[in-house]
């Protein structure tokens, strides 16, 4: 049995035996699923000059290295899965079981290995534009790796790769393990010559050359000894007083000067490092002693050239320019939009290219060799959900949930929780009872009795709490067991539920009374419909507020002659009335509910 037969689906007919190595004909598709027979030189590429230059910049130019790493790290977060082509579907449909799912689940050792493969291919596609996926069968276990075109060759009638275990980085070649797959070439095709690889680095080389030259120019000025120290010109006939310990030196003064400079360097931050050296010389020689400065000032033009080169490089590489230039004044909303655009225009095409290569070079040949009849309908596809950055909508979700516009599932999703956090019926009942105990004193005894499991006489509880339930006397003896009436748990629960509903209705009624009595306001402005303003009392219950329903026909009210904020009240019959103009009324904490023909009532802060 061949080593890939372990992935064949149960229940499928046993495939015909594969031809022997002598009978097997080379085929570009099936060869990727069969052990290596005869190497094909056409699969192996030699490094072009521009690719060598791009690799050099990847090693030495930090800006280019950062851009390449950004793309490869983004690709490492893309997840691969098996999908099937379905008529009429925009994308392949993800499968949950089958031989293809088993192959993709175990590919490269799982998610961690696949992330490493995606990372490596991202670098290869960004720098030389091509690379190889090597799949070796070592003792029945697949070992995956990504190799550059410099690490794969044909020699002595076999494929060879550089030995990753070579000592001291020596370039040692070793053959592929027996029974391995042919090297899978993954490349970004050139728009003119399809078989030639291409990458953004090829066209950006001139900009990288300019940037490297500017960086070298600036570094040379910092490192130059002449630029940093200069020359001190002293007339030959001038002598300086020196200490006796330096008297035997060829030039005592300069020997003492070097000693003082060394002390200042070794003790930075002290007075000795900044206090000038006093020297007495004849007056006629003072103007002859001077310091000759060779410093080449790093002017603004050099810095501007470097910034210009970086900007041009950012626009030429396969990433959003803001990633290389920095976000600057872009806020977090703008950053999210940039990431979304990068996913669609930069990362998705690279993921599709890799998925297509793995489909034709790995998945479909393996399925075909395993006897899967519809192997041509299976593809490798990708999921970028781990890269998707979404704005924080938890606040809006809470408001919409309180207004009964979304369900609990949507609320948990937008606030970062999952369905495992959904409260059970018992937990929900317990939370409701606690709310009643906290907010409604008259319902406290009944809710407490249900919550604690103790029977409480709820018939004596009135809405105003005038007659609370009587508790048994501390010294009262319990009735004999035979004289007790067995409680009916079903009836008790139903009575408690009905009482809870009654108490909730009382809470709503009391809240609505307070809302009807609270001062509201109406804002009139030229060219705009009237706007009802609610106080904070209505913040969580705006749509049940009596003012909201009374003001549905607010546009039919006569408009006052002066724009501004007017007091609004409800009369004894619940009719909406407009009061006096109140320019001093503080409505900064008020919010408005307006009528929308498309969406019903819309809520916004005033």
PDB file of C-alpha atoms in Angstrom, residues 136-307:
ATOM      1  CA  UNK A 136       9.550  14.765   2.044  1.00  0.00           C
ATOM      2  CA  UNK A 137       8.347  11.420   3.363  1.00  0.00           C
ATOM      3  CA  UNK A 138      10.529  10.527   6.331  1.00  0.00           C
ATOM      4  CA  UNK A 139       9.495   7.264   8.004  1.00  0.00           C
ATOM      5  CA  UNK A 140       5.909   7.725   6.841  1.00  0.00           C
ATOM      6  CA  UNK A 141       5.666  11.305   8.110  1.00  0.00           C
ATOM      7  CA  UNK A 142       5.404  14.313   5.798  1.00  0.00           C
ATOM      8  CA  UNK A 143       7.989  17.021   6.389  1.00  0.00           C
ATOM      9  CA  UNK A 144       7.247  20.331   4.728  1.00  0.00           C
ATOM     10  CA  UNK A 145       9.614  23.204   4.073  1.00  0.00           C
ATOM     11  CA  UNK A 146       9.881  26.278   1.872  1.00  0.00           C
ATOM     12  CA  UNK A 147      13.114  26.674  -0.084  1.00  0.00           C
ATOM     13  CA  UNK A 148      14.440  29.462  -2.252  1.00  0.00           C
ATOM     14  CA  UNK A 149      15.465  28.721  -5.831  1.00  0.00           C
ATOM     15  CA  UNK A 150      19.088  28.769  -4.642  1.00  0.00           C
ATOM     16  CA  UNK A 151      18.442  25.781  -2.355  1.00  0.00           C
ATOM     17  CA  UNK A 152      17.116  23.282  -4.922  1.00  0.00           C
ATOM     18  CA  UNK A 153      19.038  21.696  -7.779  1.00  0.00           C
ATOM     19  CA  UNK A 154      19.283  18.622  -9.978  1.00  0.00           C
ATOM     20  CA  UNK A 155      22.529  16.655  -9.609  1.00  0.00           C
ATOM     21  CA  UNK A 156      23.525  13.053 -10.254  1.00  0.00           C
ATOM     22  CA  UNK A 157      20.099  12.274 -11.675  1.00  0.00           C
ATOM     23  CA  UNK A 158      18.162  13.321  -8.585  1.00  0.00           C
ATOM     24  CA  UNK A 159      16.731  16.334  -6.786  1.00  0.00           C
ATOM     25  CA  UNK A 160      18.939  17.801  -4.079  1.00  0.00           C
ATOM     26  CA  UNK A 161      18.376  20.483  -1.456  1.00  0.00           C
ATOM     27  CA  UNK A 162      20.733  22.273   0.898  1.00  0.00           C
ATOM     28  CA  UNK A 163      21.226  20.401   4.141  1.00  0.00           C
ATOM     29  CA  UNK A 164      19.584  22.355   6.965  1.00  0.00           C
ATOM     30  CA  UNK A 165      21.743  20.498   9.507  1.00  0.00           C
ATOM     31  CA  UNK A 166      25.075  21.565   8.009  1.00  0.00           C
ATOM     32  CA  UNK A 167      27.598  22.838  10.549  1.00  0.00           C
ATOM     33  CA  UNK A 168      28.558  26.541  10.568  1.00  0.00           C
ATOM     34  CA  UNK A 169      26.225  27.344   7.693  1.00  0.00           C
ATOM     35  CA  UNK A 170      28.230  25.365   5.150  1.00  0.00           C
ATOM     36  CA  UNK A 171      26.551  24.907   1.777  1.00  0.00           C
ATOM     37  CA  UNK A 172      26.127  21.115   1.840  1.00  0.00           C
ATOM     38  CA  UNK A 173      23.746  19.370  -0.549  1.00  0.00           C
ATOM     39  CA  UNK A 174      21.694  16.279   0.220  1.00  0.00           C
ATOM     40  CA  UNK A 175      19.206  14.280  -1.881  1.00  0.00           C
ATOM     41  CA  UNK A 176      15.497  14.357  -1.190  1.00  0.00           C
ATOM     42  CA  UNK A 177      14.263  11.572   1.052  1.00  0.00           C
ATOM     43  CA  UNK A 178      13.024   8.497  -0.852  1.00  0.00           C
ATOM     44  CA  UNK A 179       9.315   8.366  -1.684  1.00  0.00           C
ATOM     45  CA  UNK A 180       8.981  12.161  -1.525  1.00  0.00           C
ATOM     46  CA  UNK A 181       6.965  14.484  -3.726  1.00  0.00           C
ATOM     47  CA  UNK A 182       8.427  16.474  -6.568  1.00  0.00           C
ATOM     48  CA  UNK A 183       9.372  20.060  -5.633  1.00  0.00           C
ATOM     49  CA  UNK A 184       6.359  22.329  -6.045  1.00  0.00           C
ATOM     50  CA  UNK A 185       7.253  25.658  -7.601  1.00  0.00           C
ATOM     51  CA  UNK A 186       5.151  28.632  -6.442  1.00  0.00           C
ATOM     52  CA  UNK A 187       5.723  31.858  -8.353  1.00  0.00           C
ATOM     53  CA  UNK A 188       4.137  35.149  -9.312  1.00  0.00           C
ATOM     54  CA  UNK A 189       4.070  35.046 -13.142  1.00  0.00           C
ATOM     55  CA  UNK A 190       5.534  37.882 -15.134  1.00  0.00           C
ATOM     56  CA  UNK A 191       2.852  39.724 -17.090  1.00  0.00           C
ATOM     57  CA  UNK A 192       4.781  39.272 -20.320  1.00  0.00           C
ATOM     58  CA  UNK A 193       6.459  35.892 -19.891  1.00  0.00           C
ATOM     59  CA  UNK A 194       4.329  33.586 -17.779  1.00  0.00           C
ATOM     60  CA  UNK A 195       7.095  31.128 -16.904  1.00  0.00           C
ATOM     61  CA  UNK A 196       9.332  33.907 -15.527  1.00  0.00           C
ATOM     62  CA  UNK A 197       8.849  35.049 -11.944  1.00  0.00           C
ATOM     63  CA  UNK A 198       8.172  38.649 -11.028  1.00  0.00           C
ATOM     64  CA  UNK A 199       7.844  40.642  -7.816  1.00  0.00           C
ATOM     65  CA  UNK A 200       7.355  44.294  -6.779  1.00  0.00           C
ATOM     66  CA  UNK A 201      11.008  44.364  -5.701  1.00  0.00           C
ATOM     67  CA  UNK A 202      12.107  44.101  -9.328  1.00  0.00           C
ATOM     68  CA  UNK A 203      10.671  47.497 -10.255  1.00  0.00           C
ATOM     69  CA  UNK A 204      11.635  49.087  -6.921  1.00  0.00           C
ATOM     70  CA  UNK A 205      15.360  48.403  -7.229  1.00  0.00           C
ATOM     71  CA  UNK A 206      16.246  51.894  -8.471  1.00  0.00           C
ATOM     72  CA  UNK A 207      14.461  53.452  -5.491  1.00  0.00           C
ATOM     73  CA  UNK A 208      16.209  51.066  -3.106  1.00  0.00           C
ATOM     74  CA  UNK A 209      19.559  51.965  -4.676  1.00  0.00           C
ATOM     75  CA  UNK A 210      18.877  55.650  -4.080  1.00  0.00           C
ATOM     76  CA  UNK A 211      17.781  55.017  -0.514  1.00  0.00           C
ATOM     77  CA  UNK A 212      20.864  52.925   0.189  1.00  0.00           C
ATOM     78  CA  UNK A 213      23.174  55.633  -1.211  1.00  0.00           C
ATOM     79  CA  UNK A 214      21.526  58.330   0.917  1.00  0.00           C
ATOM     80  CA  UNK A 215      21.850  56.152   4.011  1.00  0.00           C
ATOM     81  CA  UNK A 216      25.512  55.496   3.254  1.00  0.00           C
ATOM     82  CA  UNK A 217      26.146  59.217   2.769  1.00  0.00           C
ATOM     83  CA  UNK A 218      24.652  60.064   6.165  1.00  0.00           C
ATOM     84  CA  UNK A 219      26.463  57.229   7.944  1.00  0.00           C
ATOM     85  CA  UNK A 220      29.782  58.210   6.355  1.00  0.00           C
ATOM     86  CA  UNK A 221      29.474  61.718   7.765  1.00  0.00           C
ATOM     87  CA  UNK A 222      28.811  60.387  11.257  1.00  0.00           C
ATOM     88  CA  UNK A 223      31.721  57.941  11.134  1.00  0.00           C
ATOM     89  CA  UNK A 224      34.321  60.177   9.513  1.00  0.00           C
ATOM     90  CA  UNK A 225      37.082  61.164  11.955  1.00  0.00           C
ATOM     91  CA  UNK A 226      37.857  64.361  10.060  1.00  0.00           C
ATOM     92  CA  UNK A 227      34.176  65.350  10.079  1.00  0.00           C
ATOM     93  CA  UNK A 228      33.824  64.729  13.814  1.00  0.00           C
ATOM     94  CA  UNK A 229      37.155  66.068  15.144  1.00  0.00           C
ATOM     95  CA  UNK A 230      38.770  68.291  12.541  1.00  0.00           C
ATOM     96  CA  UNK A 231      42.314  69.668  12.842  1.00  0.00           C
ATOM     97  CA  UNK A 232      43.769  72.087  15.423  1.00  0.00           C
ATOM     98  CA  UNK A 233      46.321  74.420  13.847  1.00  0.00           C
ATOM     99  CA  UNK A 234      49.071  75.664  16.175  1.00  0.00           C
ATOM    100  CA  UNK A 235      52.122  77.781  15.064  1.00  0.00           C
ATOM    101  CA  UNK A 236      55.403  75.942  15.312  1.00  0.00           C
ATOM    102  CA  UNK A 237      57.071  78.512  17.555  1.00  0.00           C
ATOM    103  CA  UNK A 238      54.386  78.538  20.264  1.00  0.00           C
ATOM    104  CA  UNK A 239      54.966  76.677  23.516  1.00  0.00           C
ATOM    105  CA  UNK A 240      52.433  75.999  26.271  1.00  0.00           C
ATOM    106  CA  UNK A 241      52.936  75.459  30.003  1.00  0.00           C
ATOM    107  CA  UNK A 242      52.574  71.819  31.016  1.00  0.00           C
ATOM    108  CA  UNK A 243      52.720  69.620  34.086  1.00  0.00           C
ATOM    109  CA  UNK A 244      55.992  68.029  35.125  1.00  0.00           C
ATOM    110  CA  UNK A 245      54.664  64.501  34.575  1.00  0.00           C
ATOM    111  CA  UNK A 246      54.454  65.225  30.836  1.00  0.00           C
ATOM    112  CA  UNK A 247      57.828  66.982  30.547  1.00  0.00           C
ATOM    113  CA  UNK A 248      59.584  63.996  28.935  1.00  0.00           C
ATOM    114  CA  UNK A 249      56.962  63.585  26.189  1.00  0.00           C
ATOM    115  CA  UNK A 250      57.883  64.643  22.604  1.00  0.00           C
ATOM    116  CA  UNK A 251      55.212  67.316  22.834  1.00  0.00           C
ATOM    117  CA  UNK A 252      54.284  67.798  26.506  1.00  0.00           C
ATOM    118  CA  UNK A 253      51.239  69.993  25.880  1.00  0.00           C
ATOM    119  CA  UNK A 254      49.562  67.646  23.410  1.00  0.00           C
ATOM    120  CA  UNK A 255      50.290  64.675  25.674  1.00  0.00           C
ATOM    121  CA  UNK A 256      48.584  66.497  28.565  1.00  0.00           C
ATOM    122  CA  UNK A 257      45.704  67.500  26.268  1.00  0.00           C
ATOM    123  CA  UNK A 258      45.046  63.891  25.192  1.00  0.00           C
ATOM    124  CA  UNK A 259      45.108  62.800  28.849  1.00  0.00           C
ATOM    125  CA  UNK A 260      42.510  65.440  29.755  1.00  0.00           C
ATOM    126  CA  UNK A 261      40.319  64.423  26.792  1.00  0.00           C
ATOM    127  CA  UNK A 262      40.467  60.760  27.873  1.00  0.00           C
ATOM    128  CA  UNK A 263      39.410  61.712  31.395  1.00  0.00           C
ATOM    129  CA  UNK A 264      36.443  63.671  30.041  1.00  0.00           C
ATOM    130  CA  UNK A 265      35.363  60.725  27.884  1.00  0.00           C
ATOM    131  CA  UNK A 266      35.628  58.288  30.819  1.00  0.00           C
ATOM    132  CA  UNK A 267      33.655  60.572  33.171  1.00  0.00           C
ATOM    133  CA  UNK A 268      30.785  61.983  31.122  1.00  0.00           C
ATOM    134  CA  UNK A 269      28.397  64.309  32.910  1.00  0.00           C
ATOM    135  CA  UNK A 270      31.014  65.703  35.275  1.00  0.00           C
ATOM    136  CA  UNK A 271      32.443  69.201  35.352  1.00  0.00           C
ATOM    137  CA  UNK A 272      35.735  67.914  33.958  1.00  0.00           C
ATOM    138  CA  UNK A 273      33.959  66.917  30.793  1.00  0.00           C
ATOM    139  CA  UNK A 274      32.632  70.394  30.015  1.00  0.00           C
ATOM    140  CA  UNK A 275      34.988  72.921  31.651  1.00  0.00           C
ATOM    141  CA  UNK A 276      37.383  74.422  29.038  1.00  0.00           C
ATOM    142  CA  UNK A 277      41.139  74.014  29.390  1.00  0.00           C
ATOM    143  CA  UNK A 278      42.854  77.323  30.379  1.00  0.00           C
ATOM    144  CA  UNK A 279      45.976  78.078  28.317  1.00  0.00           C
ATOM    145  CA  UNK A 280      48.248  81.167  28.418  1.00  0.00           C
ATOM    146  CA  UNK A 281      50.119  82.154  25.237  1.00  0.00           C
ATOM    147  CA  UNK A 282      51.741  85.383  24.066  1.00  0.00           C
ATOM    148  CA  UNK A 283      49.199  87.829  22.669  1.00  0.00           C
ATOM    149  CA  UNK A 284      50.714  87.938  19.193  1.00  0.00           C
ATOM    150  CA  UNK A 285      50.019  84.233  18.738  1.00  0.00           C
ATOM    151  CA  UNK A 286      46.339  84.105  19.793  1.00  0.00           C
ATOM    152  CA  UNK A 287      44.901  84.800  16.332  1.00  0.00           C
ATOM    153  CA  UNK A 288      47.234  82.200  14.811  1.00  0.00           C
ATOM    154  CA  UNK A 289      45.737  79.297  16.829  1.00  0.00           C
ATOM    155  CA  UNK A 290      42.529  78.004  15.325  1.00  0.00           C
ATOM    156  CA  UNK A 291      40.474  74.854  14.743  1.00  0.00           C
ATOM    157  CA  UNK A 292      39.859  73.703  11.169  1.00  0.00           C
ATOM    158  CA  UNK A 293      36.443  71.977  10.943  1.00  0.00           C
ATOM    159  CA  UNK A 294      35.920  69.442   8.155  1.00  0.00           C
ATOM    160  CA  UNK A 295      32.329  68.734   9.131  1.00  0.00           C
ATOM    161  CA  UNK A 296      29.932  68.332   6.203  1.00  0.00           C
ATOM    162  CA  UNK A 297      26.661  69.545   7.605  1.00  0.00           C
ATOM    163  CA  UNK A 298      23.761  67.109   7.210  1.00  0.00           C
ATOM    164  CA  UNK A 299      21.429  69.597   5.643  1.00  0.00           C
ATOM    165  CA  UNK A 300      17.681  69.330   5.263  1.00  0.00           C
ATOM    166  CA  UNK A 301      18.007  68.382   1.591  1.00  0.00           C
ATOM    167  CA  UNK A 302      19.666  65.059   2.425  1.00  0.00           C
ATOM    168  CA  UNK A 303      16.964  64.224   4.959  1.00  0.00           C
ATOM    169  CA  UNK A 304      14.275  65.258   2.460  1.00  0.00           C
ATOM    170  CA  UNK A 305      15.819  62.982  -0.179  1.00  0.00           C
ATOM    171  CA  UNK A 306      15.724  60.033   2.190  1.00  0.00           C
ATOM    172  CA  UNK A 307      12.102  60.682   3.136  1.00  0.00           C
TER     173      UNK A 307
END
